CSV table of N, CA and C in Angstrom, one decimal:
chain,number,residue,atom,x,y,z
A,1,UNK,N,-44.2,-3.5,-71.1
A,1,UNK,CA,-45.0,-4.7,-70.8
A,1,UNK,C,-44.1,-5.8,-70.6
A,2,UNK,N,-44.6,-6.5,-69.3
A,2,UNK,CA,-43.9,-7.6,-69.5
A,2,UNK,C,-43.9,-8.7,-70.4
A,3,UNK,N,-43.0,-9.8,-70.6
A,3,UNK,CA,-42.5,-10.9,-71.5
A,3,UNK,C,-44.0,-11.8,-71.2
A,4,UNK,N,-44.4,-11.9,-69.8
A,4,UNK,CA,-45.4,-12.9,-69.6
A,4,UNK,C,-47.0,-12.1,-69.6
A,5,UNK,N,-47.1,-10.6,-69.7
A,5,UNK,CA,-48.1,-9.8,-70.1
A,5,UNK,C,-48.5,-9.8,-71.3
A,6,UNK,N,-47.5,-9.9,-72.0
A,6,UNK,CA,-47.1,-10.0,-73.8
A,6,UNK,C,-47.9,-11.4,-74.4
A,7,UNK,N,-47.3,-12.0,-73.5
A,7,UNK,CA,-48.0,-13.8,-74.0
A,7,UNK,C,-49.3,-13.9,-74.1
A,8,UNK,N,-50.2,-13.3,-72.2
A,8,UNK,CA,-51.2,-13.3,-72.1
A,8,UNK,C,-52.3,-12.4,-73.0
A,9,UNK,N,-51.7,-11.7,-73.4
A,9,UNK,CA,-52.5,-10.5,-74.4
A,9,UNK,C,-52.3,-11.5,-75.8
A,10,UNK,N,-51.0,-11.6,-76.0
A,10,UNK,CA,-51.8,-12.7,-77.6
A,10,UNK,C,-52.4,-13.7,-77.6
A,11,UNK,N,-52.3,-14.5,-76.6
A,11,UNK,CA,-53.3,-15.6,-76.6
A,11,UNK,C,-54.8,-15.0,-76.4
A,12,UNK,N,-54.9,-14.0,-75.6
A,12,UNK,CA,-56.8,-13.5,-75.4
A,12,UNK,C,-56.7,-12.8,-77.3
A,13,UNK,N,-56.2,-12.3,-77.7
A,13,UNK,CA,-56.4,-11.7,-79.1
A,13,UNK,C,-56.7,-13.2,-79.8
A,14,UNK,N,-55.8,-14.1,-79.6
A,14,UNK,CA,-55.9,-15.5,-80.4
A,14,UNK,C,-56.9,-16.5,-80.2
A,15,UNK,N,-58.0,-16.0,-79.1
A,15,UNK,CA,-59.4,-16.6,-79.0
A,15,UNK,C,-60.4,-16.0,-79.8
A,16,UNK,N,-61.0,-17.3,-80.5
A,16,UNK,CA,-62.2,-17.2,-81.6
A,16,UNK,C,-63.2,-17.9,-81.3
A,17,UNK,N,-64.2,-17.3,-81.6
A,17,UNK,CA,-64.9,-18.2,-81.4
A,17,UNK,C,-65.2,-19.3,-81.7
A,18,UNK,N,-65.8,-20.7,-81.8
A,18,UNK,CA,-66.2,-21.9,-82.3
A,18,UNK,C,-66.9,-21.7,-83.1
A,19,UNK,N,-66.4,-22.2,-85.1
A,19,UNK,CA,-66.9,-22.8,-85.7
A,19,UNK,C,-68.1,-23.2,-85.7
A,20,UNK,N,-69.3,-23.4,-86.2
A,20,UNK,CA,-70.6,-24.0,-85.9
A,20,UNK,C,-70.5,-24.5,-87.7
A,21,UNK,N,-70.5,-25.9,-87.1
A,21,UNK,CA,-70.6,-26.4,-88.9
A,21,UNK,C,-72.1,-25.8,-89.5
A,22,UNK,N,-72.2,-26.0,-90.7
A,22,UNK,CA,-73.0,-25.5,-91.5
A,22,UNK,C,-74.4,-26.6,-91.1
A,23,UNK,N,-74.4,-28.3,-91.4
A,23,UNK,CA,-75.2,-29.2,-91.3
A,23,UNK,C,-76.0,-28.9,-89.8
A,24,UNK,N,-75.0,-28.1,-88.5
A,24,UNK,CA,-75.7,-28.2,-87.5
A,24,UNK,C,-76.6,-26.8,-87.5
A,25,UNK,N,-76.7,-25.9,-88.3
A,25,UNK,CA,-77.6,-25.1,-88.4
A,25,UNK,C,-78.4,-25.7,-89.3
A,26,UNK,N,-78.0,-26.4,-89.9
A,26,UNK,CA,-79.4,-27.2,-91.2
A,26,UNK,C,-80.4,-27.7,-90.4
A,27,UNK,N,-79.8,-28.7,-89.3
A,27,UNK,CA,-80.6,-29.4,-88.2
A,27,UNK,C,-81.3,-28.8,-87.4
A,28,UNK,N,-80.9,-28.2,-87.3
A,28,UNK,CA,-81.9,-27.1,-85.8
A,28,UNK,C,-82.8,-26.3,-86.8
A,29,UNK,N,-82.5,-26.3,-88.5
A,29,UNK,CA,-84.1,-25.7,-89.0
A,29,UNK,C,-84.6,-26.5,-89.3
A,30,UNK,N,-84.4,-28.1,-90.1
A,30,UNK,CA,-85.2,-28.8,-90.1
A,30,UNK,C,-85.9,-29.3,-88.6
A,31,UNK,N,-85.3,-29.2,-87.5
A,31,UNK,CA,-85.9,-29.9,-86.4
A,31,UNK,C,-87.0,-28.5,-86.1
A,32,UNK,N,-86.8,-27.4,-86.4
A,32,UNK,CA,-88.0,-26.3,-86.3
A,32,UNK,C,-89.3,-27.0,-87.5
A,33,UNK,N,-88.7,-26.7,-89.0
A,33,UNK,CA,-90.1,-27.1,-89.7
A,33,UNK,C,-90.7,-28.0,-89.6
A,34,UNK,N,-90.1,-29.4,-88.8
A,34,UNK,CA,-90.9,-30.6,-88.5
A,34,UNK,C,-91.6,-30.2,-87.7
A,35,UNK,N,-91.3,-29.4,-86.7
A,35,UNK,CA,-92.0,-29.4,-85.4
A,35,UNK,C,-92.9,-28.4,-85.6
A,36,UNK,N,-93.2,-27.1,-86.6
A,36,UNK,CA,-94.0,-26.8,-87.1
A,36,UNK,C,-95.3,-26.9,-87.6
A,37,UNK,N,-94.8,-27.9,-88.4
A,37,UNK,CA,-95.8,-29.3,-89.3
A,37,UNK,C,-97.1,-29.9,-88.3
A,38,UNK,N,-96.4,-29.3,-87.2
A,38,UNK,CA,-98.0,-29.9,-85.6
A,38,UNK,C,-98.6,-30.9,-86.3
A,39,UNK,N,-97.4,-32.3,-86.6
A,39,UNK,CA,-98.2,-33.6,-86.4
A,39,UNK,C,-98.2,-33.8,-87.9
A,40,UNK,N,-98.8,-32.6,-88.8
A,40,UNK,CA,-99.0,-33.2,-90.3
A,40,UNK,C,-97.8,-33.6,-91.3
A,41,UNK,N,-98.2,-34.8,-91.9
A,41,UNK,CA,-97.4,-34.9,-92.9
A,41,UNK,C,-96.7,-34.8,-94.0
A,42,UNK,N,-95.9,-34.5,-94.4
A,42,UNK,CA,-95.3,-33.6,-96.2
A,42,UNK,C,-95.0,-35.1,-96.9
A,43,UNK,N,-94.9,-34.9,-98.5
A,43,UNK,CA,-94.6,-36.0,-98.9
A,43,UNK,C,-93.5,-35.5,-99.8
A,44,UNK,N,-93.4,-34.1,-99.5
A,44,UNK,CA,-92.0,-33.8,-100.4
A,44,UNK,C,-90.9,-32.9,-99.8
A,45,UNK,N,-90.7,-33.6,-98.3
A,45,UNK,CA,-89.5,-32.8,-97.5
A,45,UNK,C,-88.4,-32.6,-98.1
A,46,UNK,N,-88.3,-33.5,-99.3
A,46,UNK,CA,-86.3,-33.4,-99.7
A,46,UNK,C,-86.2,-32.2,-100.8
A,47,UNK,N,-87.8,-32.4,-101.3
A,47,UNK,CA,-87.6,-30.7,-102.3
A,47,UNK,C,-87.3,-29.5,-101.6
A,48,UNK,N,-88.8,-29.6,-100.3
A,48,UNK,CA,-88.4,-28.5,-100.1
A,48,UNK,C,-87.3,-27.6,-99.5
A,49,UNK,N,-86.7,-29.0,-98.8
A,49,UNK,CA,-85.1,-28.8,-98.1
A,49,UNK,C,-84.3,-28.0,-99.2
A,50,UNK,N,-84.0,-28.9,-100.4
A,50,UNK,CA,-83.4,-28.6,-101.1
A,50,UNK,C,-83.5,-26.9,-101.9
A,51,UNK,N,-85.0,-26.8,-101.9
A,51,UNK,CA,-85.3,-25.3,-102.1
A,51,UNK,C,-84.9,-24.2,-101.5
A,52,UNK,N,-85.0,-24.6,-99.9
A,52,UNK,CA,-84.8,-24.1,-99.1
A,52,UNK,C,-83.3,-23.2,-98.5
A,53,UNK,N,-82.6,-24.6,-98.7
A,53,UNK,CA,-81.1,-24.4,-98.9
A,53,UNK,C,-80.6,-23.8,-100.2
A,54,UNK,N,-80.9,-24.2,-101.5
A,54,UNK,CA,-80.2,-23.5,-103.1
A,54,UNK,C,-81.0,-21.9,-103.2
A,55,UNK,N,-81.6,-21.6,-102.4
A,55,UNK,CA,-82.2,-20.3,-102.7
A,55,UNK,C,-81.3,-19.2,-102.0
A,56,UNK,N,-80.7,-19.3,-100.9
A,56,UNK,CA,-80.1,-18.5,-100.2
A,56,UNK,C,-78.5,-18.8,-100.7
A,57,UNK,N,-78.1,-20.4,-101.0
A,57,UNK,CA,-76.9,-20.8,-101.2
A,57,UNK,C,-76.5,-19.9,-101.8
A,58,UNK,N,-77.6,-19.8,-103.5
A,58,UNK,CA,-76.9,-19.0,-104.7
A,58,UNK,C,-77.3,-17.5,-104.5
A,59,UNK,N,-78.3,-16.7,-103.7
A,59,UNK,CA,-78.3,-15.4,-103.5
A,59,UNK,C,-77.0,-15.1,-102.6
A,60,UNK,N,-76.2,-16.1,-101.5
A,60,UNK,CA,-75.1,-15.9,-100.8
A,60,UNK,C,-73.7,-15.5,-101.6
A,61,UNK,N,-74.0,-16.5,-102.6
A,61,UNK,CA,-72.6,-16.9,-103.5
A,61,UNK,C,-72.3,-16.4,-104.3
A,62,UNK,N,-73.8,-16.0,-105.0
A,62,UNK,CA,-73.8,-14.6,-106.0
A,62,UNK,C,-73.5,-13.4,-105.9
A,63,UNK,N,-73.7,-12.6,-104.6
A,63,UNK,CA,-73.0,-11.4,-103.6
A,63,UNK,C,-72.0,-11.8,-103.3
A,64,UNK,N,-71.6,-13.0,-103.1
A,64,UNK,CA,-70.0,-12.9,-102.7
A,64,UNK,C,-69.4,-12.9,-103.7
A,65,UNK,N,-69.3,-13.1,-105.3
A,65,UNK,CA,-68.9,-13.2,-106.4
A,65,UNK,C,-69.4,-12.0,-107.5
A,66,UNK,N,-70.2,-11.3,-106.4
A,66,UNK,CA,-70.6,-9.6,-107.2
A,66,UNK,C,-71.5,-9.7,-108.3
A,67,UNK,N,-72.4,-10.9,-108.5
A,67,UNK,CA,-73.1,-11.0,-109.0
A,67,UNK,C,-72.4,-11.9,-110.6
A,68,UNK,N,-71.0,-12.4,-110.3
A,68,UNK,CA,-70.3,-13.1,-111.8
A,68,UNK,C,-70.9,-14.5,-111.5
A,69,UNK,N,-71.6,-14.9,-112.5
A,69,UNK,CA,-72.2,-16.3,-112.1
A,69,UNK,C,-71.2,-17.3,-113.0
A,70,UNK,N,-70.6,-17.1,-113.0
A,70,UNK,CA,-69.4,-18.1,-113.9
A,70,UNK,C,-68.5,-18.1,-113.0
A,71,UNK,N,-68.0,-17.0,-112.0
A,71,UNK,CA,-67.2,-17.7,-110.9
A,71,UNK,C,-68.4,-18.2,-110.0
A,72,UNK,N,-69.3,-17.6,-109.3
A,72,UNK,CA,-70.1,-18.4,-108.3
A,72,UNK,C,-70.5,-20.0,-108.9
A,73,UNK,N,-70.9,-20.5,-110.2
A,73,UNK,CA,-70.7,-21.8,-110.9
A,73,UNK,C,-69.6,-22.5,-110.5
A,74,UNK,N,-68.5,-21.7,-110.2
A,74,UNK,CA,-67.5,-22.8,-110.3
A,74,UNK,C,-67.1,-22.7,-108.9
A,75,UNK,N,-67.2,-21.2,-108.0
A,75,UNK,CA,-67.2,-21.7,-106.6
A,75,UNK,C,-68.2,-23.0,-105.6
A,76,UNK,N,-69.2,-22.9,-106.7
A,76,UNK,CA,-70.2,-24.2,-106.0
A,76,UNK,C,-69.9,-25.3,-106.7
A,77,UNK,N,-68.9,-25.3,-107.6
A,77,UNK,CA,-68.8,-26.8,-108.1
A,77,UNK,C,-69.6,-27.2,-109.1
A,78,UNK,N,-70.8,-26.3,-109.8
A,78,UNK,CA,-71.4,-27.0,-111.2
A,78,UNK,C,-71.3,-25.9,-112.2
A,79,UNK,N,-71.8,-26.4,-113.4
A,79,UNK,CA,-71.8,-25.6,-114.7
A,79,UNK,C,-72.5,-24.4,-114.5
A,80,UNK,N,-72.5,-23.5,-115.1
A,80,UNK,CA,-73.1,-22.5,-115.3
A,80,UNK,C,-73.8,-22.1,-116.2
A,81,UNK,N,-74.1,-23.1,-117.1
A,81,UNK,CA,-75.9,-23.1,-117.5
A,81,UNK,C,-76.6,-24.5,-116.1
A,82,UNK,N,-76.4,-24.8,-115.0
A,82,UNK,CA,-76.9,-25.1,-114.6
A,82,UNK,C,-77.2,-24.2,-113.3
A,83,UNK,N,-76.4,-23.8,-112.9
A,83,UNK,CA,-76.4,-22.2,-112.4
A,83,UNK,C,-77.8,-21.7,-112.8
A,84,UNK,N,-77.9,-21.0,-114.0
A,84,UNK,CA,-78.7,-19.9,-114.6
A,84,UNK,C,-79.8,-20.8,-114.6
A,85,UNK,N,-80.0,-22.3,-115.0
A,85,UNK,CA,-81.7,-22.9,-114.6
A,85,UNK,C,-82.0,-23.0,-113.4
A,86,UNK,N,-81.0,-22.8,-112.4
A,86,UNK,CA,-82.0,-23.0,-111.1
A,86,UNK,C,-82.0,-22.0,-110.7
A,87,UNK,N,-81.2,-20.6,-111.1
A,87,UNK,CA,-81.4,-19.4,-110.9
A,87,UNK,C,-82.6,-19.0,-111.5
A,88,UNK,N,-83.3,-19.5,-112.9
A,88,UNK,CA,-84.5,-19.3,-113.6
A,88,UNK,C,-85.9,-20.1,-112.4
A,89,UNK,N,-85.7,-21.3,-112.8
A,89,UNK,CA,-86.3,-22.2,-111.7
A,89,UNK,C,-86.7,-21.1,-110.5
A,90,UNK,N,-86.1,-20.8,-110.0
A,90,UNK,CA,-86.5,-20.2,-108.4
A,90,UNK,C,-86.5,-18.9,-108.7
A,91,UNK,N,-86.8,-18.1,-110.0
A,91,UNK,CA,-86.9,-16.5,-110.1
A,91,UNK,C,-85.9,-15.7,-109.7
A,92,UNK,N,-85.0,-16.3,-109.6
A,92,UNK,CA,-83.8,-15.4,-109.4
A,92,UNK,C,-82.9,-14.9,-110.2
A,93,UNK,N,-83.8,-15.2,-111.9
A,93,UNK,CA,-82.6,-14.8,-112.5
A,93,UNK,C,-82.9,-13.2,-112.9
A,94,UNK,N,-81.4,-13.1,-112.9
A,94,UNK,CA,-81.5,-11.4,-113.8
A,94,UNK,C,-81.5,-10.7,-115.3
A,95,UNK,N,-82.7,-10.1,-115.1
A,95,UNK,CA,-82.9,-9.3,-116.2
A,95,UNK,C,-83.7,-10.3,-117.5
């Protein structure tokens, strides 16, 4: 293979795809549930966002951490009896 075949093959291996930040998939579901909503109004969007998002966050983070909630605590950045109440809070805790 040539020197300039060689190049061309690592650069096509060295294309990835683009990044999609995290916030612009948040947007395109909150711009679904609003538009859902056909007109009606909620008076407690920020809970349920927030529900929305810590439900999957900690079932994500908890499988990535094999289910150790003292590393997933600290990979999210809070305590881990805070951890275990909103794990209790939203029924996800175990056992």
């Amino acid at each position: 293979m040539s020197a300039a075949a060689s190049d061309v093959t690592s650069n096509i291996t060295d294309i990835r795809p683009a990044r999609v930040p995290l916030r612009d998939h948040v947007a395109v579901s909150i711009r679904r549930f609003l538009g859902d909503l056909g007109g009606c109004d909620t008076s407690e969007l920020y809970e349920i966002a927030l529900r929305e998002l810590e439900i999957p966050l900690f079932q994500e983070v908890l499988r990535h951490c094999d289910g150790n909630q003292s590393r997933a605590a600290q990979l999210l950045g809070i305590h881990r009896a805070t951890l275990r109440k909103k794990l209790r809070e939203y029924g996800l805790a175990q056992g």
